PDB file of C-alpha atoms in Angstrom:
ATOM      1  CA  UNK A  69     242.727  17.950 161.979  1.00 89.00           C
ATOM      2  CA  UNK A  70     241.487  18.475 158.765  1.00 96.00           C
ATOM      3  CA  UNK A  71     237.777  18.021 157.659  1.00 96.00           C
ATOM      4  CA  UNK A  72     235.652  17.848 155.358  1.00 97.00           C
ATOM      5  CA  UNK A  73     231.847  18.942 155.907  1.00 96.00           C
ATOM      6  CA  UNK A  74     229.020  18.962 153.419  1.00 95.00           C
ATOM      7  CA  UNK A  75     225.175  19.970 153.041  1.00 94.00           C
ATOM      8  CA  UNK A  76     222.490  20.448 150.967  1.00 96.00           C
ATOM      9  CA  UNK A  77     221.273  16.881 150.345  1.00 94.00           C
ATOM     10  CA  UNK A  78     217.560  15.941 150.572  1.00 97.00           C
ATOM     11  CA  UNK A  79     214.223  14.112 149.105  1.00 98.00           C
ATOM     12  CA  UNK A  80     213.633  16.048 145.636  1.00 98.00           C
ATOM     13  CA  UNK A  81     211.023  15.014 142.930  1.00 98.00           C
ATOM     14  CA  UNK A  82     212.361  13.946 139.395  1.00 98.00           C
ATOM     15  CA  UNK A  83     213.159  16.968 137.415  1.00 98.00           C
ATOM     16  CA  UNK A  84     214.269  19.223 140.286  1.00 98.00           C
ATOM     17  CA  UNK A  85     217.183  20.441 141.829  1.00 98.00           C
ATOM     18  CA  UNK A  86     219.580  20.916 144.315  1.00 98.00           C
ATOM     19  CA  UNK A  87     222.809  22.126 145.568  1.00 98.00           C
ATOM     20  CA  UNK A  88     225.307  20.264 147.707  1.00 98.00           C
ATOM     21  CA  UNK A  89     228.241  22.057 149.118  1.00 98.00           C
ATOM     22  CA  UNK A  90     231.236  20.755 150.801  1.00 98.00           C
ATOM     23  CA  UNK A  91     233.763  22.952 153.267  1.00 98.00           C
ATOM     24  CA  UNK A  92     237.497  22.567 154.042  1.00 97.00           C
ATOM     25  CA  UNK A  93     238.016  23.189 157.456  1.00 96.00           C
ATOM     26  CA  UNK A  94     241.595  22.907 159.448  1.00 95.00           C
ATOM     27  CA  UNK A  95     244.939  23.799 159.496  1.00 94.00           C
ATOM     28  CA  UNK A  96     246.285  22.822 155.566  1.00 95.00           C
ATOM     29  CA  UNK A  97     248.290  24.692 152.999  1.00 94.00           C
ATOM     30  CA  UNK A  98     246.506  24.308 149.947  1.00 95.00           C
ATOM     31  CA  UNK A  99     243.654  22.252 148.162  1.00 97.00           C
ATOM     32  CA  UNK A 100     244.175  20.540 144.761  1.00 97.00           C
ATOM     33  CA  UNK A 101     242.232  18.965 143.057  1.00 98.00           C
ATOM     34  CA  UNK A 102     238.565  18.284 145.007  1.00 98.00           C
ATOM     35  CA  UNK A 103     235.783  15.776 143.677  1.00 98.00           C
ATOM     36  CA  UNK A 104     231.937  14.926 144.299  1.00 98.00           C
ATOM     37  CA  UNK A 105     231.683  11.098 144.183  1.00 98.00           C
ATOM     38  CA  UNK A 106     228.620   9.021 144.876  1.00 98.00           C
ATOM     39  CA  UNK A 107     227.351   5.148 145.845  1.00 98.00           C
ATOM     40  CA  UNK A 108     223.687   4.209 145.386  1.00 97.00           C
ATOM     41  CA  UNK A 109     222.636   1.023 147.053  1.00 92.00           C
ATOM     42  CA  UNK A 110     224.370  -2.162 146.219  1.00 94.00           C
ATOM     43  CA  UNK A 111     226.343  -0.019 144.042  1.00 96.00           C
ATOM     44  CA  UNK A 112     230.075   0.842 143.588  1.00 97.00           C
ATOM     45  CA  UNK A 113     231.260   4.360 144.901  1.00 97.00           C
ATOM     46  CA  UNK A 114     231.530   6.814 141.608  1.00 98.00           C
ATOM     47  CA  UNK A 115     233.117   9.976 140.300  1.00 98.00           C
ATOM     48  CA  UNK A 116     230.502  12.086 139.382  1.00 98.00           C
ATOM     49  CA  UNK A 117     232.505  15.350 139.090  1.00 98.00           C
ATOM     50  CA  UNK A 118     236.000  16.836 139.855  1.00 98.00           C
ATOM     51  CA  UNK A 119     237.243  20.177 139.498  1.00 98.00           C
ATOM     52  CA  UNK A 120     241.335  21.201 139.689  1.00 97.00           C
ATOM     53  CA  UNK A 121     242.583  24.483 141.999  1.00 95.00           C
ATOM     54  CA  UNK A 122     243.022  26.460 138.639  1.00 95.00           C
ATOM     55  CA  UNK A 123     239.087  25.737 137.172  1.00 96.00           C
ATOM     56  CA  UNK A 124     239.048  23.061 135.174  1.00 98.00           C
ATOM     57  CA  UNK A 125     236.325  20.736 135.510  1.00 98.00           C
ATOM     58  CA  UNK A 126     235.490  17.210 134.766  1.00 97.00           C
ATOM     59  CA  UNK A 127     232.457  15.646 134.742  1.00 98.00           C
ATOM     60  CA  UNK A 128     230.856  12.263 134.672  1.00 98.00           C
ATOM     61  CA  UNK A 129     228.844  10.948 131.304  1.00 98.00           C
ATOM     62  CA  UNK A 130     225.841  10.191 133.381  1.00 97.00           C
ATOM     63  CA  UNK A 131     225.248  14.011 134.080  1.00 98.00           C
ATOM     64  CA  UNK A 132     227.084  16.437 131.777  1.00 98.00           C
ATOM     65  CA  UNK A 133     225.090  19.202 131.120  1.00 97.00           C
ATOM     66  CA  UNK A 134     222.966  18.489 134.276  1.00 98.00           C
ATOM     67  CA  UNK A 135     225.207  19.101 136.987  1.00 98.00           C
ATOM     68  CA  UNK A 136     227.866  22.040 137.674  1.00 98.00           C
ATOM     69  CA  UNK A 137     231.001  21.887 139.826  1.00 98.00           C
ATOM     70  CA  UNK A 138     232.238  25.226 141.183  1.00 98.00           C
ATOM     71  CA  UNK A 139     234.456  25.999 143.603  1.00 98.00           C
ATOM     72  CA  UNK A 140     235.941  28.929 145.753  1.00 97.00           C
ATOM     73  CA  UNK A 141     240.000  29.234 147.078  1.00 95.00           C
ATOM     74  CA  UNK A 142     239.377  31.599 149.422  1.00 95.00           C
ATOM     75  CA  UNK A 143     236.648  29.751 151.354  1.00 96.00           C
ATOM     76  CA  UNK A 144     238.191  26.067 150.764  1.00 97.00           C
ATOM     77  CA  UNK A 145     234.919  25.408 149.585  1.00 98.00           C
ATOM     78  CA  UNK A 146     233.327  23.426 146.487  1.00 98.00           C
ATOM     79  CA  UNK A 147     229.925  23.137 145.330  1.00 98.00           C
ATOM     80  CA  UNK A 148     227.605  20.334 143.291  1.00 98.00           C
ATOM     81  CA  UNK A 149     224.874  22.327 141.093  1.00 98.00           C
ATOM     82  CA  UNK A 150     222.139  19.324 140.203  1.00 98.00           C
ATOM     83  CA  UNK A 151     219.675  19.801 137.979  1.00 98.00           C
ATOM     84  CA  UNK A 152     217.480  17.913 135.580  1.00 98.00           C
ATOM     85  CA  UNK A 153     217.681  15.063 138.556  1.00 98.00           C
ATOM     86  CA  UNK A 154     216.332  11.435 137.935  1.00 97.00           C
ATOM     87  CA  UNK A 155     215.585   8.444 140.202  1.00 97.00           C
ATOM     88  CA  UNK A 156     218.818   7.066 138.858  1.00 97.00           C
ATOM     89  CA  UNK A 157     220.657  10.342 140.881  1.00 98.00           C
ATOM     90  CA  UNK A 158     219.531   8.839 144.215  1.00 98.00           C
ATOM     91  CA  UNK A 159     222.929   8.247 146.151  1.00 98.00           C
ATOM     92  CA  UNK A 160     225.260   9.283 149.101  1.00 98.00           C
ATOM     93  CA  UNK A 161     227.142  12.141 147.407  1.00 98.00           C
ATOM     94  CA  UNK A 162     230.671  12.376 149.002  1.00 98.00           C
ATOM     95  CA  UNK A 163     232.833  15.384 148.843  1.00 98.00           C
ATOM     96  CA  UNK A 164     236.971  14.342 148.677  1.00 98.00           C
ATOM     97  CA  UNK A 165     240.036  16.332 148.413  1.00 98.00           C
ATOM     98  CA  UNK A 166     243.239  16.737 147.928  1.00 98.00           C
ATOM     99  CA  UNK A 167     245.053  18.640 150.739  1.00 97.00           C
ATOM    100  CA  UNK A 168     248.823  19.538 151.434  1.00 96.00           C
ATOM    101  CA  UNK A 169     249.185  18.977 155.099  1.00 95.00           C
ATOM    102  CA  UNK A 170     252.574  20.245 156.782  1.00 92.00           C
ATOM    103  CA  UNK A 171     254.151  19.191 153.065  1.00 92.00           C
ATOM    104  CA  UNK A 172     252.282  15.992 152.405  1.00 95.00           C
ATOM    105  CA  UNK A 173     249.382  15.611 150.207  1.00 95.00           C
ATOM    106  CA  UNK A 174     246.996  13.143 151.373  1.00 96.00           C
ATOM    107  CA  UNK A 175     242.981  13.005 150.184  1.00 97.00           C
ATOM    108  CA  UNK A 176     240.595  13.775 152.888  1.00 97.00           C
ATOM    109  CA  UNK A 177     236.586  12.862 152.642  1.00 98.00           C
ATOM    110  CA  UNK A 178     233.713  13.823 154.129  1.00 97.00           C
ATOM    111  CA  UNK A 179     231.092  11.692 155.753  1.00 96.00           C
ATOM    112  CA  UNK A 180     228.716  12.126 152.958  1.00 97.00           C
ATOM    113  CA  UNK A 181     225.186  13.548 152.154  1.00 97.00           C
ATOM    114  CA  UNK A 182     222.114  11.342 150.991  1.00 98.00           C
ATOM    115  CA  UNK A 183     220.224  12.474 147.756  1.00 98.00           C
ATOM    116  CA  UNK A 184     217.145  10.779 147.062  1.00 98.00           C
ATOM    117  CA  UNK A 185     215.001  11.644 143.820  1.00 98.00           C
ATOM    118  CA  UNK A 186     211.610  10.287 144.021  1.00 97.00           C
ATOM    119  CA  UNK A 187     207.781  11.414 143.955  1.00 95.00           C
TER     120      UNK A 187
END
C-alpha cells in the first residue's frame, strides 16, 4: 500500500514562512513526476508547483520566486519552501505523485496539510 504523508503546515503571519514536506512510503518502483497542489475555501483544487524525477521544476504564476520545490530520490521525499506568504496562500496544500506500482503508474495523494496566513 502505497502512501503519501505530509507535514509542516500551520498558522503563519503574512510575510513569513514555512516548509511543507511530503514522504513516499510503500512498496513502489519509482516516483515520477510529484506535485504540491492546493484548494482554499469555496475554491477549485490548484497546481501550485511540480517538480520531474530528473530536477526540473515548474511553478505556479501566483508564487514564482516565493516558493521552492525540491526533492530527494533516495528518501522518496519532496519538499514545498514558502516564503514571502500572503493571506491569499491560506489553503489545504496536497502532496500527489506519480508512482510505478508492480509496472503500472497510477498518481497517489496524500490527505493534505492546512496553511493558514493570517495575523
Amino acid at each position: 500500500q502505497v502512501q503519501l504523508v505530509e507535514s509542516g503546515g500551520g498558522l503563519v503571519q503574512p510575510g513569513g514562512s514555512l516548509r511543507l514536506s511530503c514522504a513516499a512510503s510503500g512498496s513502489f518502483s519509482s516516483i515520477n513526476t510529484m506535485r504540491w497542489h492546493r484548494q482554499a475555501p469555496g475554491k477549485e483544487r490548484e497546481l501550485v508547483a511540480a517538480i520531474t524525477s530528473g530536477g526540473n521544476t515548474n511553478y505556479a504564476d501566483s508564487v514564482k520566486g516565493r516558493f521552492t520545490v525540491s526533492r530527494d530520490n533516495a528518501k522518496s521525499t519532496v519538499s514545498l519552501q514558502m516564503n514571502s506568504l500572503n493571506p491569499e496562500d491560506t489553503a489545504v496544500y496536497y502532496c500527489n505523485a506519480e508512482i510505478v506500482v508492480s509496472r503500472l503508474l497510477a498518481s497517489y495523494w496524500g490527505q493534505g496539510t492546512q496553511v493558514t496566513v493570517s495575523s
